[in-house]
């Protein structure tokens, strides 16, 4: 389901309950299309996410951690200038559209009252977040500037008068009459509802169309249930989130306490993966180029190795020419002689008419020796190239499971390894950033489990942070995270849960029966000169687990005792 008008209506009610009367404490723009306002209300800080992402636009309270950029954007600075310490007085949805108005009261530089409106338009690729001065109607700033040549209906630039999105000639389903004349066919009825009622995504229109089988009572029942939401994710033919359980959706359902918790669960992978792809775009391109280069090099080395298989045939021809040298005449281009290595079977040997018979024989011995000497070199180069390829593919796999906060660690590693150039900032060398902390999880019995998300974190966690008696885990023979159980004698259940995390945070996270090695930290060692994240060990035990996303998310929070 999309974040449609129905869902916006219910989210508006939820945000009113949690945020109205609160004051803005902090403002950050961690990602290009998203802003976090930390609002203090009801003696609690609420991180309010406003997203104008083309695919994941939404408004919610979020508990997903985010990394703040070193330098604030212009939009974030504008919001801080006007909204710092502002009081949130009103939250309204425009009809049943996907447009939310958040009105703030504050004071300007002279101490006079100032009324501001933050307009969040959830409209796919046209989504935007706009700060408006209510007294003048002027736009102070937007998260996405849209010049006149891109939008002829309205100018979305600072200083322009704010104009509402085009009004829809549709009825608000929360206030309109129940339709009395609608098609009998379910698909036609769904289409009819979307055409005549505002803010209905296909899922919501299908649900209403289904309930209209019961007549007006089905319509009224739907909106009565919407008034007391039961946030639900349905997994069946795809994954959908809805404010209440939809009768028209089939599959396994999971329910959440709030709409915001539901959205965190739904978007935790999709939105985080997209953010990583945005922030790590340069890293991904560099890795892709280096991996392609190493694969091509490996193919060429393999071809050279295959060519060396002909070495013995050159030696045989050289021996035969030497034995029958008297029969070879200068100027010949080929000769057929008995092969005493193959029961005197005739063998045709090519010759150079520019060389003497002995020089032709010597030419074959030279080719033989050259190929023989190349075998050791090629095998050595193939081993080194394959090790580099495995290393780079391991980093690529880490980016797939990374959070945005992990990207800087991976960037630092690639800079240390020489794959990326360091960016200079003036004459002074750039300050080396601190490593992000490994992710912390909790087993069912409360035991802490640490998960490194990249090679630098893995080295820090395993070789410096973990106790020698702790238990170390890693997916067997594939790139993945180092996992540490903060215990020397974990229970079987804790061991299984930690192995689940090791399998999930590996290249094989979508696999079944993933093999995971575990061993005490004191038996782990890092060879001299080894690349980051690489360790060796002996005497490990192995457990097979199948990763479960729901369990991984459950382990993020300490158990309630």
mmCIF file of C-alpha atoms in Angstrom, residues 100-269:
data_model
loop_
_atom_site.group_PDB
_atom_site.id
_atom_site.type_symbol
_atom_site.label_atom_id
_atom_site.label_comp_id
_atom_site.label_asym_id
_atom_site.label_seq_id
_atom_site.Cartn_x
_atom_site.Cartn_y
_atom_site.Cartn_z
ATOM 1 C CA UNK A 100 0.038 17.896 5.621
ATOM 2 C CA UNK A 101 0.175 21.382 7.180
ATOM 3 C CA UNK A 102 2.197 21.789 10.384
ATOM 4 C CA UNK A 103 1.796 25.265 11.908
ATOM 5 C CA UNK A 104 4.415 26.645 14.297
ATOM 6 C CA UNK A 105 4.452 29.722 16.527
ATOM 7 C CA UNK A 106 7.719 31.504 17.266
ATOM 8 C CA UNK A 107 9.235 34.985 17.379
ATOM 9 C CA UNK A 108 11.376 36.843 14.856
ATOM 10 C CA UNK A 109 14.642 38.718 15.500
ATOM 11 C CA UNK A 110 12.704 41.719 16.853
ATOM 12 C CA UNK A 111 10.696 39.614 19.271
ATOM 13 C CA UNK A 112 7.447 39.889 17.316
ATOM 14 C CA UNK A 113 5.128 36.905 16.913
ATOM 15 C CA UNK A 114 5.809 34.849 13.798
ATOM 16 C CA UNK A 115 3.542 32.160 12.363
ATOM 17 C CA UNK A 116 5.134 29.577 10.089
ATOM 18 C CA UNK A 117 3.784 26.599 8.203
ATOM 19 C CA UNK A 118 5.708 23.525 7.157
ATOM 20 C CA UNK A 119 3.912 21.966 4.189
ATOM 21 C CA UNK A 120 4.685 18.312 3.473
ATOM 22 C CA UNK A 121 3.452 17.172 0.066
ATOM 23 C CA UNK A 122 3.579 13.392 -0.376
ATOM 24 C CA UNK A 123 3.256 13.108 -4.152
ATOM 25 C CA UNK A 124 5.758 10.586 -5.486
ATOM 26 C CA UNK A 125 8.482 12.255 -7.526
ATOM 27 C CA UNK A 126 6.771 15.636 -6.930
ATOM 28 C CA UNK A 127 7.055 15.305 -3.130
ATOM 29 C CA UNK A 128 8.366 18.361 -1.327
ATOM 30 C CA UNK A 129 8.764 20.031 2.061
ATOM 31 C CA UNK A 130 8.149 23.778 2.101
ATOM 32 C CA UNK A 131 8.532 26.398 4.857
ATOM 33 C CA UNK A 132 6.003 29.236 4.446
ATOM 34 C CA UNK A 133 5.543 32.549 6.275
ATOM 35 C CA UNK A 134 1.808 32.542 7.016
ATOM 36 C CA UNK A 135 1.576 36.337 7.306
ATOM 37 C CA UNK A 136 2.966 36.998 3.822
ATOM 38 C CA UNK A 137 2.279 33.655 2.130
ATOM 39 C CA UNK A 138 5.877 33.685 0.881
ATOM 40 C CA UNK A 139 8.086 30.605 0.624
ATOM 41 C CA UNK A 140 11.126 30.845 2.909
ATOM 42 C CA UNK A 141 12.785 27.701 1.576
ATOM 43 C CA UNK A 142 12.094 24.209 0.203
ATOM 44 C CA UNK A 143 13.920 20.910 0.373
ATOM 45 C CA UNK A 144 13.609 20.703 -3.443
ATOM 46 C CA UNK A 145 13.708 23.875 -5.546
ATOM 47 C CA UNK A 146 11.493 23.615 -8.632
ATOM 48 C CA UNK A 147 11.959 26.456 -11.169
ATOM 49 C CA UNK A 148 9.195 27.691 -13.488
ATOM 50 C CA UNK A 149 10.437 25.710 -16.492
ATOM 51 C CA UNK A 150 9.799 22.475 -14.555
ATOM 52 C CA UNK A 151 6.391 23.385 -13.139
ATOM 53 C CA UNK A 152 4.189 25.798 -15.048
ATOM 54 C CA UNK A 153 1.330 25.631 -12.533
ATOM 55 C CA UNK A 154 3.282 27.134 -9.622
ATOM 56 C CA UNK A 155 6.763 28.416 -8.803
ATOM 57 C CA UNK A 156 8.419 26.479 -5.964
ATOM 58 C CA UNK A 157 11.386 28.697 -5.177
ATOM 59 C CA UNK A 158 12.336 30.831 -2.133
ATOM 60 C CA UNK A 159 10.611 34.212 -2.250
ATOM 61 C CA UNK A 160 7.705 33.023 -4.392
ATOM 62 C CA UNK A 161 4.124 33.052 -3.116
ATOM 63 C CA UNK A 162 3.121 29.570 -2.020
ATOM 64 C CA UNK A 163 0.362 28.071 -4.163
ATOM 65 C CA UNK A 164 -1.455 24.917 -3.125
ATOM 66 C CA UNK A 165 -1.156 21.853 -5.376
ATOM 67 C CA UNK A 166 -3.889 21.578 -8.022
ATOM 68 C CA UNK A 167 -7.234 20.799 -6.387
ATOM 69 C CA UNK A 168 -8.783 17.447 -7.201
ATOM 70 C CA UNK A 169 -12.414 17.389 -8.339
ATOM 71 C CA UNK A 170 -13.157 14.471 -6.035
ATOM 72 C CA UNK A 171 -15.171 13.993 -2.866
ATOM 73 C CA UNK A 172 -13.605 13.525 0.569
ATOM 74 C CA UNK A 173 -14.621 9.960 1.574
ATOM 75 C CA UNK A 174 -14.664 10.942 5.279
ATOM 76 C CA UNK A 175 -17.390 13.545 4.728
ATOM 77 C CA UNK A 176 -19.104 12.442 1.490
ATOM 78 C CA UNK A 177 -22.302 10.458 1.168
ATOM 79 C CA UNK A 178 -22.085 6.689 0.738
ATOM 80 C CA UNK A 179 -22.179 5.929 -3.003
ATOM 81 C CA UNK A 180 -25.593 4.597 -3.920
ATOM 82 C CA UNK A 181 -24.986 3.801 -7.570
ATOM 83 C CA UNK A 182 -21.794 1.887 -8.240
ATOM 84 C CA UNK A 183 -20.739 -0.944 -10.615
ATOM 85 C CA UNK A 184 -21.364 -4.568 -9.644
ATOM 86 C CA UNK A 185 -17.990 -5.784 -10.899
ATOM 87 C CA UNK A 186 -15.313 -5.474 -8.173
ATOM 88 C CA UNK A 187 -12.576 -4.115 -10.494
ATOM 89 C CA UNK A 188 -14.956 -1.584 -12.039
ATOM 90 C CA UNK A 189 -16.163 -0.592 -8.576
ATOM 91 C CA UNK A 190 -12.561 -0.091 -7.410
ATOM 92 C CA UNK A 191 -11.874 2.104 -10.420
ATOM 93 C CA UNK A 192 -15.106 4.041 -9.782
ATOM 94 C CA UNK A 193 -14.092 4.784 -6.170
ATOM 95 C CA UNK A 194 -10.620 5.989 -7.188
ATOM 96 C CA UNK A 195 -12.146 8.276 -9.811
ATOM 97 C CA UNK A 196 -14.778 9.826 -7.529
ATOM 98 C CA UNK A 197 -13.167 9.845 -4.055
ATOM 99 C CA UNK A 198 -10.030 11.607 -2.974
ATOM 100 C CA UNK A 199 -6.873 9.968 -1.597
ATOM 101 C CA UNK A 200 -7.654 6.306 -2.291
ATOM 102 C CA UNK A 201 -4.717 4.144 -3.330
ATOM 103 C CA UNK A 202 -5.592 0.885 -5.059
ATOM 104 C CA UNK A 203 -5.450 -1.164 -1.826
ATOM 105 C CA UNK A 204 -7.830 1.184 -0.005
ATOM 106 C CA UNK A 205 -10.181 1.457 -2.985
ATOM 107 C CA UNK A 206 -10.262 -2.348 -3.313
ATOM 108 C CA UNK A 207 -11.011 -2.699 0.405
ATOM 109 C CA UNK A 208 -13.881 -0.206 0.228
ATOM 110 C CA UNK A 209 -15.186 -1.857 -2.947
ATOM 111 C CA UNK A 210 -15.149 -5.234 -1.168
ATOM 112 C CA UNK A 211 -16.994 -3.890 1.867
ATOM 113 C CA UNK A 212 -19.643 -2.280 -0.332
ATOM 114 C CA UNK A 213 -20.885 -5.839 -0.934
ATOM 115 C CA UNK A 214 -22.571 -5.294 2.438
ATOM 116 C CA UNK A 215 -24.020 -1.974 1.291
ATOM 117 C CA UNK A 216 -23.818 1.230 3.326
ATOM 118 C CA UNK A 217 -23.050 -0.694 6.538
ATOM 119 C CA UNK A 218 -19.781 -1.958 5.042
ATOM 120 C CA UNK A 219 -18.760 1.615 4.144
ATOM 121 C CA UNK A 220 -19.588 2.936 7.635
ATOM 122 C CA UNK A 221 -17.840 -0.010 9.314
ATOM 123 C CA UNK A 222 -14.621 0.736 7.399
ATOM 124 C CA UNK A 223 -14.460 4.358 8.573
ATOM 125 C CA UNK A 224 -15.477 3.368 12.118
ATOM 126 C CA UNK A 225 -12.500 0.993 12.249
ATOM 127 C CA UNK A 226 -10.203 3.663 10.784
ATOM 128 C CA UNK A 227 -11.051 5.855 13.799
ATOM 129 C CA UNK A 228 -9.391 3.234 16.064
ATOM 130 C CA UNK A 229 -6.442 2.026 13.957
ATOM 131 C CA UNK A 230 -4.742 -1.354 14.225
ATOM 132 C CA UNK A 231 -1.523 -0.832 12.206
ATOM 133 C CA UNK A 232 -0.940 -3.980 10.147
ATOM 134 C CA UNK A 233 1.639 -5.343 7.718
ATOM 135 C CA UNK A 234 0.304 -8.113 5.494
ATOM 136 C CA UNK A 235 2.783 -10.437 3.787
ATOM 137 C CA UNK A 236 1.319 -12.549 1.024
ATOM 138 C CA UNK A 237 1.280 -11.583 -2.604
ATOM 139 C CA UNK A 238 3.756 -8.805 -1.838
ATOM 140 C CA UNK A 239 4.001 -6.769 1.372
ATOM 141 C CA UNK A 240 1.429 -4.099 2.267
ATOM 142 C CA UNK A 241 1.004 -1.773 5.244
ATOM 143 C CA UNK A 242 -2.441 -0.550 6.276
ATOM 144 C CA UNK A 243 -3.968 1.415 9.149
ATOM 145 C CA UNK A 244 -6.356 -1.481 9.906
ATOM 146 C CA UNK A 245 -6.440 -5.119 8.769
ATOM 147 C CA UNK A 246 -7.830 -5.177 5.229
ATOM 148 C CA UNK A 247 -10.250 -7.992 4.445
ATOM 149 C CA UNK A 248 -9.257 -7.846 0.777
ATOM 150 C CA UNK A 249 -5.601 -8.672 1.541
ATOM 151 C CA UNK A 250 -4.575 -12.263 2.187
ATOM 152 C CA UNK A 251 -1.429 -13.548 3.855
ATOM 153 C CA UNK A 252 0.401 -13.420 7.173
ATOM 154 C CA UNK A 253 -0.281 -10.319 9.268
ATOM 155 C CA UNK A 254 1.884 -8.516 11.826
ATOM 156 C CA UNK A 255 0.389 -5.801 14.015
ATOM 157 C CA UNK A 256 2.105 -2.824 15.641
ATOM 158 C CA UNK A 257 1.323 -0.450 18.468
ATOM 159 C CA UNK A 258 1.542 2.695 16.334
ATOM 160 C CA UNK A 259 1.607 3.683 12.673
ATOM 161 C CA UNK A 260 5.142 5.003 13.131
ATOM 162 C CA UNK A 261 6.380 1.673 14.482
ATOM 163 C CA UNK A 262 4.742 -0.007 11.495
ATOM 164 C CA UNK A 263 6.516 2.319 9.035
ATOM 165 C CA UNK A 264 9.874 1.776 10.744
ATOM 166 C CA UNK A 265 9.407 -1.971 10.347
ATOM 167 C CA UNK A 266 8.267 -1.634 6.717
ATOM 168 C CA UNK A 267 10.939 0.818 5.574
ATOM 169 C CA UNK A 268 13.883 -0.245 7.724
ATOM 170 C CA UNK A 269 15.443 -2.209 4.860
#
